[in-house]
Amino acid sequence: MNSEPLRTPRRMVFNQKLISSPQELLLSLFRRLNLTKNKQNINMVEVTSSSSSHQLTRRKPGRASSNWKTLQTVLPQVPAAVKARNAQRKKIKNQAIISLPHTQSSSTTSITPSTSSNPTTQKLLDILQNSPTHRTSANQTEIGKYLAVDCEMVGVGPRGNEQSALARVSIVNYYGNVVLDTYVRPKEKVTDYRTWVSGIKPQHLENASSFEDVTRKVADLIQDKILIGHAISNDLQALLLTHPRQLIRDTSTYQPLRKLAKTKFPGLKKLALLVLDIEIQKDSHCSVDDARATLAIYRTQKDQWESLVKKEQALAKKEQVRQQTRPPA
């Protein structure tokens, strides 16, 4: 029997189909990236098998021992000027996406009148701003007594379709001018942006305001205001806010509108078509236009609606007085 110790045969990594070590994996990666032309830089690597370790040996001295440093020497480098230009483009893009109207919470602050080239939006603004009784009104840019709100949601949770989180809030004044329109950064991880219906995309929420900041602004704005919305309880729940019942005007529960739509829970799209003869929500929703549509529907019913509210409040007050003056049993 030969007494010489067994030697582990040396193998050329480039001739091996089965990768059995980190060094072989690195060289295989070099080959896949068509970096074999740099073979003269890294020479031929000999893999020596050992029961405890694998050692990489290069023929040229002075090379860095780090595989990552070696890889960096052969990969193309992005010039600093290109990196700076790309970063500036991303910054400008984000600013353009998130540039929503800035809102003051003071009731005396003026707002810029809204204009739009969108046909649906323009029809809504014409109804809200150009009616004969309001055409020359000087208070179209004030926040005023009436506010309409609408929110957009995104999906959170494992499936994305079982839980919702607030992603956008829009509030307009009596004439449809934007008082507040802001994206909201959800606390939970978004698993479904619901873009097809919400219009929300990932980039919209990158620099969005925090939930706490938005709800604080909304709470300040709607205090003591008549708040108009469609299924407004969903919006208030998403905002974690409450509002006095006597100051809420919900177009989804107003009985005359239910009768008109011949359903107990009429959708906003259906009501807009029936009452305003305007088709909204053709594609994804726009919370600003939805708020304007809700407001326009309310204004067609305002006189009758407010008269009914006054009667209900008078009856409630009379009943309260009766209960207080009733002698104890």
Short mmCIF file of C-alpha atoms in Angstrom, two decimals:
data_model
loop_
_atom_site.label_atom_id
_atom_site.label_comp_id
_atom_site.label_asym_id
_atom_site.label_seq_id
_atom_site.Cartn_x
_atom_site.Cartn_y
_atom_site.Cartn_z
CA MET A 1 0.00 0.00 0.00
CA ASN A 2 1.30 3.46 -0.91
CA SER A 3 2.22 5.37 2.27
CA GLU A 4 1.93 8.83 0.70
CA PRO A 5 -0.97 10.90 2.08
CA LEU A 6 -3.92 11.34 -0.21
CA ARG A 7 -3.98 14.70 -1.93
CA THR A 8 -7.16 16.48 -2.71
CA PRO A 9 -7.20 16.88 -6.47
CA ARG A 10 -7.15 20.41 -7.72
CA ARG A 11 -10.15 21.35 -9.81
CA MET A 12 -10.63 24.18 -12.26
CA VAL A 13 -13.69 26.03 -11.12
CA PHE A 14 -14.72 26.96 -14.66
CA ASN A 15 -14.88 23.28 -15.61
CA GLN A 16 -17.17 22.35 -12.71
CA LYS A 17 -20.93 22.20 -13.16
CA LEU A 18 -21.68 21.57 -9.50
CA ILE A 19 -20.82 24.46 -7.18
CA SER A 20 -19.76 23.22 -3.78
CA SER A 21 -18.03 26.18 -2.15
CA PRO A 22 -18.38 29.97 -1.77
CA GLN A 23 -15.30 30.48 -3.90
CA GLU A 24 -16.75 28.46 -6.73
CA LEU A 25 -20.00 30.42 -6.43
CA LEU A 26 -18.09 33.69 -6.77
CA LEU A 27 -16.25 32.53 -9.87
CA SER A 28 -19.47 31.21 -11.36
CA LEU A 29 -21.01 34.64 -10.82
CA PHE A 30 -18.04 36.23 -12.58
CA ARG A 31 -18.57 33.92 -15.52
CA ARG A 32 -22.33 34.58 -15.73
CA LEU A 33 -21.68 38.32 -15.79
CA ASN A 34 -19.31 37.84 -18.73
CA LEU A 35 -16.41 38.92 -16.60
CA THR A 36 -14.09 36.16 -17.72
CA LYS A 37 -12.22 38.76 -19.78
CA ASN A 38 -10.91 40.08 -16.48
CA LYS A 39 -9.33 36.73 -15.75
CA GLN A 40 -5.90 38.27 -16.04
CA ASN A 41 -6.78 40.55 -13.09
CA ILE A 42 -7.89 37.86 -10.73
CA ASN A 43 -5.75 35.07 -12.33
CA MET A 44 -6.63 31.48 -11.75
CA VAL A 45 -8.04 30.61 -8.37
CA GLU A 46 -7.10 27.31 -6.86
CA VAL A 47 -9.60 25.75 -4.52
CA THR A 48 -8.06 23.63 -1.82
CA SER A 49 -10.52 21.40 0.03
CA SER A 50 -10.16 21.08 3.74
CA SER A 51 -12.32 19.57 6.46
CA SER A 52 -12.32 22.87 8.36
CA SER A 53 -11.96 25.73 5.85
CA HIS A 54 -11.62 26.90 2.26
CA GLN A 55 -8.77 29.24 1.36
CA LEU A 56 -8.56 31.50 -1.65
CA THR A 57 -5.10 32.06 -3.11
CA ARG A 58 -4.23 34.52 -5.85
CA ARG A 59 -1.00 34.47 -7.73
CA LYS A 60 -0.50 38.22 -7.80
CA PRO A 61 0.49 39.71 -4.47
CA GLY A 62 -0.88 42.99 -3.22
CA ARG A 63 -4.50 42.27 -4.08
CA ALA A 64 -7.19 42.95 -1.47
CA SER A 65 -8.32 39.79 0.23
CA SER A 66 -11.98 40.79 0.17
CA ASN A 67 -14.07 39.17 -2.55
CA TRP A 68 -16.37 42.17 -2.52
CA LYS A 69 -13.50 44.55 -3.24
CA THR A 70 -12.46 42.35 -6.14
CA LEU A 71 -15.99 42.39 -7.50
CA GLN A 72 -16.11 46.18 -7.22
CA THR A 73 -13.00 46.49 -9.39
CA VAL A 74 -14.64 44.74 -12.32
CA LEU A 75 -18.19 46.10 -12.04
CA PRO A 76 -18.97 49.38 -13.84
CA GLN A 77 -19.11 52.39 -11.54
CA VAL A 78 -21.86 55.03 -11.71
CA PRO A 79 -20.31 58.50 -12.02
CA ALA A 80 -20.99 60.87 -9.13
CA ALA A 81 -22.59 63.39 -11.50
CA VAL A 82 -25.10 60.79 -12.68
CA LYS A 83 -25.95 59.85 -9.07
CA ALA A 84 -26.57 63.51 -8.19
CA ARG A 85 -28.73 64.06 -11.28
CA ASN A 86 -30.85 60.97 -10.53
CA ALA A 87 -31.34 62.04 -6.91
CA GLN A 88 -32.46 65.52 -8.02
CA ARG A 89 -34.94 64.03 -10.51
CA LYS A 90 -36.44 61.80 -7.79
CA LYS A 91 -36.75 64.78 -5.43
CA ILE A 92 -38.53 66.88 -8.07
CA LYS A 93 -40.87 63.97 -8.91
CA ASN A 94 -41.84 63.47 -5.27
CA GLN A 95 -42.46 67.18 -4.79
CA ALA A 96 -44.72 67.24 -7.84
CA ILE A 97 -46.72 64.25 -6.64
CA ILE A 98 -47.19 65.47 -3.10
CA SER A 99 -47.75 69.15 -3.93
CA LEU A 100 -51.28 69.44 -2.61
CA PRO A 101 -52.97 72.69 -1.57
CA HIS A 102 -51.80 74.04 1.76
CA THR A 103 -54.61 74.71 4.19
CA GLN A 104 -54.99 77.11 7.06
CA SER A 105 -57.37 76.16 9.84
CA SER A 106 -58.53 79.70 10.56
CA SER A 107 -62.10 80.38 9.46
CA THR A 108 -61.08 83.79 8.14
CA THR A 109 -58.36 82.49 5.82
CA SER A 110 -59.04 82.87 2.10
CA ILE A 111 -58.62 79.98 -0.30
CA THR A 112 -57.66 80.06 -3.97
CA PRO A 113 -60.64 79.45 -6.28
CA SER A 114 -60.47 76.05 -7.95
CA THR A 115 -60.26 75.59 -11.73
CA SER A 116 -59.83 72.46 -13.81
CA SER A 117 -59.65 71.23 -17.40
CA ASN A 118 -61.30 67.95 -16.41
CA PRO A 119 -64.84 67.98 -17.88
CA THR A 120 -66.45 66.31 -14.86
CA THR A 121 -64.71 68.62 -12.42
CA GLN A 122 -65.62 71.68 -14.46
CA LYS A 123 -69.30 70.68 -14.54
CA LEU A 124 -69.32 70.34 -10.77
CA LEU A 125 -67.62 73.71 -10.32
CA ASP A 126 -70.09 75.34 -12.71
CA ILE A 127 -72.97 74.08 -10.59
CA LEU A 128 -71.37 75.15 -7.32
CA GLN A 129 -69.92 78.51 -8.36
CA ASN A 130 -71.86 79.89 -11.31
CA SER A 131 -75.47 79.64 -10.19
CA PRO A 132 -77.36 82.97 -10.52
CA THR A 133 -77.68 83.44 -6.76
CA HIS A 134 -73.98 82.93 -6.07
CA ARG A 135 -72.22 84.18 -9.18
CA THR A 136 -71.19 87.51 -7.67
CA SER A 137 -70.76 86.29 -4.11
CA ALA A 138 -67.60 87.60 -2.51
CA ASN A 139 -67.31 84.79 0.02
CA GLN A 140 -66.60 81.92 -2.38
CA THR A 141 -63.02 81.76 -1.15
CA GLU A 142 -63.88 81.67 2.55
CA ILE A 143 -64.12 78.44 4.51
CA GLY A 144 -67.63 79.32 5.60
CA LYS A 145 -70.29 77.41 7.52
CA TYR A 146 -70.62 74.34 5.26
CA LEU A 147 -67.89 71.81 4.50
CA ALA A 148 -68.02 68.62 2.43
CA VAL A 149 -65.58 65.78 3.10
CA ASP A 150 -64.53 62.61 1.34
CA CYS A 151 -61.78 60.10 2.09
CA GLU A 152 -59.94 57.42 0.13
CA MET A 153 -58.74 54.19 1.71
CA VAL A 154 -56.07 51.58 1.04
CA GLY A 155 -55.96 47.96 2.14
CA VAL A 156 -53.87 46.77 5.07
CA GLY A 157 -53.52 43.39 6.72
CA PRO A 158 -52.55 40.01 5.26
CA ARG A 159 -55.02 40.01 2.37
CA GLY A 160 -55.52 43.73 1.87
CA ASN A 161 -59.26 43.44 1.30
CA GLU A 162 -60.44 42.94 4.87
CA GLN A 163 -59.04 46.03 6.62
CA SER A 164 -58.86 49.62 5.42
CA ALA A 165 -56.63 52.54 6.37
CA LEU A 166 -56.98 56.23 5.61
CA ALA A 167 -54.82 57.38 2.68
CA ARG A 168 -56.32 60.67 1.46
CA VAL A 169 -58.63 63.34 2.88
CA SER A 170 -60.32 66.07 0.86
CA ILE A 171 -62.48 68.90 2.18
CA VAL A 172 -64.17 71.59 0.07
CA ASN A 173 -66.16 74.67 1.03
CA TYR A 174 -69.73 75.55 0.01
CA TYR A 175 -68.55 76.59 -3.47
CA GLY A 176 -66.36 73.56 -4.14
CA ASN A 177 -63.04 75.28 -3.50
CA VAL A 178 -60.46 73.05 -1.86
CA VAL A 179 -59.92 73.72 1.83
CA LEU A 180 -57.83 70.62 2.52
CA ASP A 181 -56.52 67.88 0.24
CA THR A 182 -53.75 65.73 1.65
CA TYR A 183 -52.39 62.21 1.50
CA VAL A 184 -52.07 60.33 4.76
CA ARG A 185 -49.32 57.88 5.68
CA PRO A 186 -50.97 54.77 7.18
CA LYS A 187 -49.47 53.33 10.34
CA GLU A 188 -49.87 49.79 9.06
CA LYS A 189 -48.09 48.32 6.05
CA VAL A 190 -50.14 48.81 2.90
CA THR A 191 -50.85 45.48 1.22
CA ASP A 192 -53.32 46.71 -1.41
CA TYR A 193 -53.31 50.27 -2.73
CA ARG A 194 -56.64 49.67 -4.51
CA THR A 195 -55.42 52.04 -7.20
CA TRP A 196 -58.18 51.10 -9.63
CA VAL A 197 -60.76 52.59 -7.25
CA SER A 198 -58.80 54.83 -4.85
CA GLY A 199 -56.37 56.38 -7.32
CA ILE A 200 -53.67 55.97 -4.67
CA LYS A 201 -50.20 54.86 -5.79
CA PRO A 202 -47.14 54.01 -3.65
CA GLN A 203 -45.37 57.27 -4.53
CA HIS A 204 -48.32 59.28 -3.19
CA LEU A 205 -47.65 58.04 0.33
CA GLU A 206 -43.84 58.32 0.37
CA ASN A 207 -43.81 61.84 1.83
CA ALA A 208 -47.39 61.91 3.07
CA SER A 209 -48.45 63.59 6.30
CA SER A 210 -48.81 61.57 9.47
CA PHE A 211 -52.24 60.39 10.57
CA GLU A 212 -52.03 62.48 13.75
CA ASP A 213 -51.25 65.71 11.89
CA VAL A 214 -54.08 65.21 9.41
CA THR A 215 -56.74 64.34 11.97
CA ARG A 216 -55.73 67.37 14.05
CA LYS A 217 -56.19 69.66 11.03
CA VAL A 218 -59.52 68.09 10.12
CA ALA A 219 -60.81 68.35 13.69
CA ASP A 220 -59.95 72.06 13.77
CA LEU A 221 -61.58 72.69 10.39
CA ILE A 222 -64.91 70.93 10.98
CA GLN A 223 -65.53 72.24 14.49
CA ASP A 224 -69.00 73.85 14.65
CA LYS A 225 -69.44 73.39 10.87
CA ILE A 226 -72.27 71.68 9.03
CA LEU A 227 -70.47 68.63 7.65
CA ILE A 228 -71.70 67.10 4.40
CA GLY A 229 -70.72 63.67 3.14
CA HIS A 230 -71.89 60.44 1.57
CA ALA A 231 -71.85 57.55 4.06
CA ILE A 232 -70.00 60.03 6.21
CA SER A 233 -69.83 57.68 9.18
CA ASN A 234 -67.16 55.71 7.27
CA ASP A 235 -65.06 58.84 6.79
CA LEU A 236 -65.35 59.91 10.42
CA GLN A 237 -64.50 56.40 11.57
CA ALA A 238 -61.39 56.36 9.39
CA LEU A 239 -60.38 59.72 10.88
CA LEU A 240 -61.18 58.53 14.42
CA LEU A 241 -63.33 61.64 14.85
CA THR A 242 -66.88 62.34 15.97
CA HIS A 243 -69.21 65.17 15.00
CA PRO A 244 -72.52 66.35 16.48
CA ARG A 245 -75.42 64.55 14.85
CA GLN A 246 -77.36 67.78 14.31
CA LEU A 247 -74.47 69.13 12.22
CA ILE A 248 -74.19 66.12 9.88
CA ARG A 249 -75.83 65.97 6.44
CA ASP A 250 -75.46 62.48 4.95
CA THR A 251 -76.69 62.10 1.37
CA SER A 252 -76.76 58.31 1.70
CA THR A 253 -79.39 58.36 4.47
CA TYR A 254 -81.57 61.35 3.49
CA GLN A 255 -85.02 59.87 2.89
CA PRO A 256 -86.07 61.90 -0.21
CA LEU A 257 -82.83 60.86 -1.97
CA ARG A 258 -83.45 57.23 -1.04
CA LYS A 259 -86.91 57.45 -2.59
CA LEU A 260 -85.50 59.06 -5.72
CA ALA A 261 -82.91 56.31 -6.14
CA LYS A 262 -85.47 53.62 -5.19
CA THR A 263 -83.01 51.97 -2.84
CA LYS A 264 -82.22 52.10 0.85
CA PHE A 265 -78.50 52.72 0.30
CA PRO A 266 -78.03 54.80 -2.87
CA GLY A 267 -74.50 55.11 -4.20
CA LEU A 268 -72.94 58.51 -4.81
CA LYS A 269 -72.41 57.75 -8.49
CA LYS A 270 -76.09 56.95 -8.96
CA LEU A 271 -77.25 60.04 -7.09
CA ALA A 272 -74.92 62.29 -9.09
CA LEU A 273 -76.41 60.97 -12.31
CA LEU A 274 -80.01 61.24 -11.09
CA VAL A 275 -79.78 64.62 -9.37
CA LEU A 276 -76.99 66.43 -11.23
CA ASP A 277 -77.00 64.60 -14.57
CA ILE A 278 -73.23 64.17 -14.16
CA GLU A 279 -71.35 60.89 -14.45
CA ILE A 280 -68.61 60.70 -11.82
CA GLN A 281 -66.15 57.95 -10.89
CA LYS A 282 -65.63 56.88 -14.49
CA ASP A 283 -62.22 55.50 -13.61
CA SER A 284 -60.61 55.69 -10.19
CA HIS A 285 -62.22 57.90 -7.56
CA CYS A 286 -61.13 61.46 -6.85
CA SER A 287 -61.96 62.43 -3.29
CA VAL A 288 -62.11 66.13 -4.21
CA ASP A 289 -64.68 65.56 -6.96
CA ASP A 290 -66.62 63.13 -4.77
CA ALA A 291 -66.83 65.78 -2.06
CA ARG A 292 -67.98 68.35 -4.64
CA ALA A 293 -70.62 65.98 -6.02
CA THR A 294 -71.93 65.29 -2.52
CA LEU A 295 -72.08 69.02 -1.82
CA ALA A 296 -73.88 69.76 -5.09
CA ILE A 297 -76.47 67.06 -4.32
CA TYR A 298 -77.00 68.50 -0.85
CA ARG A 299 -77.50 72.00 -2.22
CA THR A 300 -80.34 70.82 -4.46
CA GLN A 301 -82.10 69.61 -1.31
CA LYS A 302 -80.84 72.25 1.10
CA ASP A 303 -84.00 74.27 1.78
CA GLN A 304 -86.22 71.26 2.38
CA TRP A 305 -83.45 69.45 4.28
CA GLU A 306 -82.69 72.31 6.66
CA SER A 307 -86.40 72.90 7.26
CA LEU A 308 -86.77 69.25 8.24
CA VAL A 309 -83.74 69.48 10.55
CA LYS A 310 -85.23 72.52 12.30
CA LYS A 311 -88.52 70.70 12.85
CA GLU A 312 -86.71 67.67 14.27
CA GLN A 313 -84.66 69.87 16.58
CA ALA A 314 -87.77 71.72 17.76
CA LEU A 315 -89.55 68.44 18.50
CA ALA A 316 -86.49 67.11 20.33
CA LYS A 317 -86.27 70.28 22.42
CA LYS A 318 -89.98 70.12 23.24
CA GLU A 319 -89.65 66.49 24.31
CA GLN A 320 -86.66 67.36 26.47
CA VAL A 321 -88.62 70.11 28.24
CA ARG A 322 -91.55 67.74 28.74
CA GLN A 323 -89.29 65.15 30.31
CA GLN A 324 -87.77 67.75 32.65
CA THR A 325 -91.14 69.11 33.80
CA ARG A 326 -92.80 65.73 34.28
CA PRO A 327 -93.60 65.17 37.96
CA PRO A 328 -91.82 62.24 39.57
CA ALA A 329 -93.81 59.02 39.70
#
